[in-house]
């Protein structure tokens, strides 16, 4: 964890409330990976990161999971950010599993449906 914080130039003496949202996410990842837990549960870890930081975050996460042989479950509303980093797509709703597919299966089943209503230009994505 210390090595990762050094790479990010985040001083160990910084208080969490003094850090940006992106820095807080990076500190959280460093601490989580430092535990070497067999399963990591990350709730919207990419939400406060810019696109470059998201790529770096996912690169670090994927490398650590491969090296440690652990599993990471992460929630995200931005599927395009994680499709290269994840093995499976799990969709939950109302406390139930709605969908559980490999990334390849989900891409093969993906369809875009365009709907148009008066004064509306909505694009919906459905499986």
PDB file of C-alpha atoms in Angstrom:
ATOM      1  CA  UNK A   1       0.000   0.000   0.000  1.00  0.00           C
ATOM      2  CA  UNK A   2       2.836   2.404   0.830  1.00  0.00           C
ATOM      3  CA  UNK A   3       4.586   1.752  -2.472  1.00  0.00           C
ATOM      4  CA  UNK A   4       1.359   2.525  -4.371  1.00  0.00           C
ATOM      5  CA  UNK A   5       0.815   5.751  -2.413  1.00  0.00           C
ATOM      6  CA  UNK A   6       4.424   6.748  -3.123  1.00  0.00           C
ATOM      7  CA  UNK A   7       3.809   6.135  -6.863  1.00  0.00           C
ATOM      8  CA  UNK A   8       0.767   8.416  -6.674  1.00  0.00           C
ATOM      9  CA  UNK A   9       2.687  11.065  -4.684  1.00  0.00           C
ATOM     10  CA  UNK A  10       0.092  10.972  -1.893  1.00  0.00           C
ATOM     11  CA  UNK A  11       1.799  11.813   1.418  1.00  0.00           C
ATOM     12  CA  UNK A  12       1.138   9.311   4.210  1.00  0.00           C
ATOM     13  CA  UNK A  13       0.468  12.259   6.511  1.00  0.00           C
ATOM     14  CA  UNK A  14      -2.506  13.489   4.458  1.00  0.00           C
ATOM     15  CA  UNK A  15      -5.949  13.270   6.014  1.00  0.00           C
ATOM     16  CA  UNK A  16      -8.631  11.608   3.887  1.00  0.00           C
ATOM     17  CA  UNK A  17     -10.803  14.738   3.914  1.00  0.00           C
ATOM     18  CA  UNK A  18      -7.886  16.727   2.454  1.00  0.00           C
ATOM     19  CA  UNK A  19      -7.654  14.467  -0.611  1.00  0.00           C
ATOM     20  CA  UNK A  20      -9.588  14.769  -3.857  1.00  0.00           C
ATOM     21  CA  UNK A  21     -12.220  12.161  -4.670  1.00  0.00           C
ATOM     22  CA  UNK A  22      -9.825  10.512  -7.092  1.00  0.00           C
ATOM     23  CA  UNK A  23      -7.034  10.399  -4.520  1.00  0.00           C
ATOM     24  CA  UNK A  24      -9.439   8.916  -1.960  1.00  0.00           C
ATOM     25  CA  UNK A  25     -10.360   6.182  -4.453  1.00  0.00           C
ATOM     26  CA  UNK A  26      -6.676   5.440  -5.094  1.00  0.00           C
ATOM     27  CA  UNK A  27      -5.943   5.282  -1.350  1.00  0.00           C
ATOM     28  CA  UNK A  28      -8.923   2.949  -0.908  1.00  0.00           C
ATOM     29  CA  UNK A  29      -7.608   0.652  -3.630  1.00  0.00           C
ATOM     30  CA  UNK A  30      -4.099   0.655  -2.150  1.00  0.00           C
ATOM     31  CA  UNK A  31      -5.480  -0.246   1.279  1.00  0.00           C
ATOM     32  CA  UNK A  32      -7.787  -2.941  -0.115  1.00  0.00           C
ATOM     33  CA  UNK A  33      -5.010  -4.527  -2.173  1.00  0.00           C
ATOM     34  CA  UNK A  34      -2.643  -4.324   0.785  1.00  0.00           C
ATOM     35  CA  UNK A  35      -4.846  -6.735   2.744  1.00  0.00           C
ATOM     36  CA  UNK A  36      -4.355  -9.443   0.106  1.00  0.00           C
ATOM     37  CA  UNK A  37      -7.916 -10.546   0.820  1.00  0.00           C
ATOM     38  CA  UNK A  38      -9.186 -13.424  -1.341  1.00  0.00           C
ATOM     39  CA  UNK A  39     -12.253 -11.366  -2.347  1.00  0.00           C
ATOM     40  CA  UNK A  40     -12.438  -7.586  -2.820  1.00  0.00           C
ATOM     41  CA  UNK A  41     -15.844  -5.880  -2.946  1.00  0.00           C
ATOM     42  CA  UNK A  42     -15.520  -2.416  -4.505  1.00  0.00           C
ATOM     43  CA  UNK A  43     -18.605  -0.189  -4.680  1.00  0.00           C
ATOM     44  CA  UNK A  44     -18.374   2.298  -7.578  1.00  0.00           C
ATOM     45  CA  UNK A  45     -14.579   2.659  -7.251  1.00  0.00           C
ATOM     46  CA  UNK A  46     -14.327   4.480 -10.596  1.00  0.00           C
ATOM     47  CA  UNK A  47     -17.006   7.103  -9.925  1.00  0.00           C
ATOM     48  CA  UNK A  48     -14.693   9.950  -8.886  1.00  0.00           C
ATOM     49  CA  UNK A  49     -11.903   9.224 -11.374  1.00  0.00           C
ATOM     50  CA  UNK A  50     -11.192  10.879 -14.714  1.00  0.00           C
ATOM     51  CA  UNK A  51     -10.788   8.562 -17.747  1.00  0.00           C
ATOM     52  CA  UNK A  52      -6.993   8.313 -17.463  1.00  0.00           C
ATOM     53  CA  UNK A  53      -7.156   7.584 -13.728  1.00  0.00           C
ATOM     54  CA  UNK A  54      -9.888   4.966 -14.347  1.00  0.00           C
ATOM     55  CA  UNK A  55      -7.642   3.129 -16.810  1.00  0.00           C
ATOM     56  CA  UNK A  56      -4.712   3.220 -14.374  1.00  0.00           C
ATOM     57  CA  UNK A  57      -6.941   2.126 -11.466  1.00  0.00           C
ATOM     58  CA  UNK A  58      -8.245  -0.856 -13.455  1.00  0.00           C
ATOM     59  CA  UNK A  59      -4.742  -1.764 -14.652  1.00  0.00           C
ATOM     60  CA  UNK A  60      -3.464  -1.854 -11.064  1.00  0.00           C
ATOM     61  CA  UNK A  61      -6.526  -3.808  -9.899  1.00  0.00           C
ATOM     62  CA  UNK A  62      -6.303  -6.423 -12.673  1.00  0.00           C
ATOM     63  CA  UNK A  63      -2.556  -6.916 -12.147  1.00  0.00           C
ATOM     64  CA  UNK A  64      -2.989  -7.314  -8.386  1.00  0.00           C
ATOM     65  CA  UNK A  65      -5.854  -9.793  -8.759  1.00  0.00           C
ATOM     66  CA  UNK A  66      -3.818 -11.874 -11.213  1.00  0.00           C
ATOM     67  CA  UNK A  67      -0.727 -11.880  -9.007  1.00  0.00           C
ATOM     68  CA  UNK A  68      -2.625 -12.620  -5.774  1.00  0.00           C
ATOM     69  CA  UNK A  69      -5.104 -15.048  -7.336  1.00  0.00           C
ATOM     70  CA  UNK A  70      -7.939 -13.119  -5.724  1.00  0.00           C
ATOM     71  CA  UNK A  71     -11.383 -12.101  -6.959  1.00  0.00           C
ATOM     72  CA  UNK A  72     -12.652  -8.544  -7.302  1.00  0.00           C
ATOM     73  CA  UNK A  73     -16.342  -7.691  -7.470  1.00  0.00           C
ATOM     74  CA  UNK A  74     -16.915  -4.110  -8.502  1.00  0.00           C
ATOM     75  CA  UNK A  75     -20.066  -2.171  -9.165  1.00  0.00           C
ATOM     76  CA  UNK A  76     -20.196   0.386 -11.935  1.00  0.00           C
ATOM     77  CA  UNK A  77     -22.686   2.118 -14.163  1.00  0.00           C
ATOM     78  CA  UNK A  78     -19.995   2.653 -16.814  1.00  0.00           C
ATOM     79  CA  UNK A  79     -19.750  -0.708 -18.543  1.00  0.00           C
ATOM     80  CA  UNK A  80     -17.331   0.469 -21.243  1.00  0.00           C
ATOM     81  CA  UNK A  81     -14.734   1.303 -18.592  1.00  0.00           C
ATOM     82  CA  UNK A  82     -14.687  -2.212 -17.218  1.00  0.00           C
ATOM     83  CA  UNK A  83     -15.414  -4.528 -20.142  1.00  0.00           C
ATOM     84  CA  UNK A  84     -11.681  -5.064 -20.751  1.00  0.00           C
ATOM     85  CA  UNK A  85     -10.938  -5.645 -17.059  1.00  0.00           C
ATOM     86  CA  UNK A  86     -13.694  -8.075 -16.065  1.00  0.00           C
ATOM     87  CA  UNK A  87     -14.418 -11.717 -16.797  1.00  0.00           C
ATOM     88  CA  UNK A  88     -18.139 -11.633 -16.035  1.00  0.00           C
ATOM     89  CA  UNK A  89     -21.090  -9.253 -15.999  1.00  0.00           C
ATOM     90  CA  UNK A  90     -23.509  -9.660 -13.107  1.00  0.00           C
ATOM     91  CA  UNK A  91     -26.633  -7.501 -13.001  1.00  0.00           C
ATOM     92  CA  UNK A  92     -28.537  -7.267  -9.723  1.00  0.00           C
ATOM     93  CA  UNK A  93     -31.950  -5.758  -9.140  1.00  0.00           C
ATOM     94  CA  UNK A  94     -34.134  -5.822  -6.061  1.00  0.00           C
ATOM     95  CA  UNK A  95     -31.634  -8.050  -4.294  1.00  0.00           C
ATOM     96  CA  UNK A  96     -31.813 -10.693  -7.032  1.00  0.00           C
ATOM     97  CA  UNK A  97     -29.483 -11.815  -9.783  1.00  0.00           C
ATOM     98  CA  UNK A  98     -31.018 -10.677 -13.074  1.00  0.00           C
ATOM     99  CA  UNK A  99     -28.151 -11.511 -15.399  1.00  0.00           C
ATOM    100  CA  UNK A 100     -24.889 -13.442 -15.106  1.00  0.00           C
ATOM    101  CA  UNK A 101     -22.868 -13.731 -18.323  1.00  0.00           C
ATOM    102  CA  UNK A 102     -19.267 -13.785 -19.408  1.00  0.00           C
ATOM    103  CA  UNK A 103     -18.168 -10.511 -20.977  1.00  0.00           C
ATOM    104  CA  UNK A 104     -17.979 -12.259 -24.377  1.00  0.00           C
ATOM    105  CA  UNK A 105     -21.561 -13.555 -23.983  1.00  0.00           C
ATOM    106  CA  UNK A 106     -22.855 -10.142 -22.948  1.00  0.00           C
ATOM    107  CA  UNK A 107     -21.190  -8.438 -25.932  1.00  0.00           C
ATOM    108  CA  UNK A 108     -22.609 -11.055 -28.316  1.00  0.00           C
ATOM    109  CA  UNK A 109     -26.116 -10.578 -26.839  1.00  0.00           C
ATOM    110  CA  UNK A 110     -25.917  -6.769 -26.780  1.00  0.00           C
ATOM    111  CA  UNK A 111     -28.419  -4.842 -28.867  1.00  0.00           C
ATOM    112  CA  UNK A 112     -29.169  -1.126 -29.176  1.00  0.00           C
ATOM    113  CA  UNK A 113     -32.807  -0.195 -29.587  1.00  0.00           C
ATOM    114  CA  UNK A 114     -33.665   3.357 -30.601  1.00  0.00           C
ATOM    115  CA  UNK A 115     -37.034   4.741 -29.612  1.00  0.00           C
ATOM    116  CA  UNK A 116     -38.466   8.060 -30.637  1.00  0.00           C
ATOM    117  CA  UNK A 117     -41.325   9.828 -28.932  1.00  0.00           C
ATOM    118  CA  UNK A 118     -42.685  13.286 -29.794  1.00  0.00           C
ATOM    119  CA  UNK A 119     -40.021  15.786 -28.737  1.00  0.00           C
ATOM    120  CA  UNK A 120     -37.800  13.010 -27.443  1.00  0.00           C
ATOM    121  CA  UNK A 121     -34.610  11.426 -28.756  1.00  0.00           C
ATOM    122  CA  UNK A 122     -33.872   8.508 -26.480  1.00  0.00           C
ATOM    123  CA  UNK A 123     -31.481   5.654 -27.126  1.00  0.00           C
ATOM    124  CA  UNK A 124     -32.012   2.651 -24.891  1.00  0.00           C
ATOM    125  CA  UNK A 125     -29.731  -0.332 -24.567  1.00  0.00           C
ATOM    126  CA  UNK A 126     -31.311  -3.679 -23.857  1.00  0.00           C
ATOM    127  CA  UNK A 127     -30.281  -7.302 -23.725  1.00  0.00           C
TER     128      UNK A 127
END
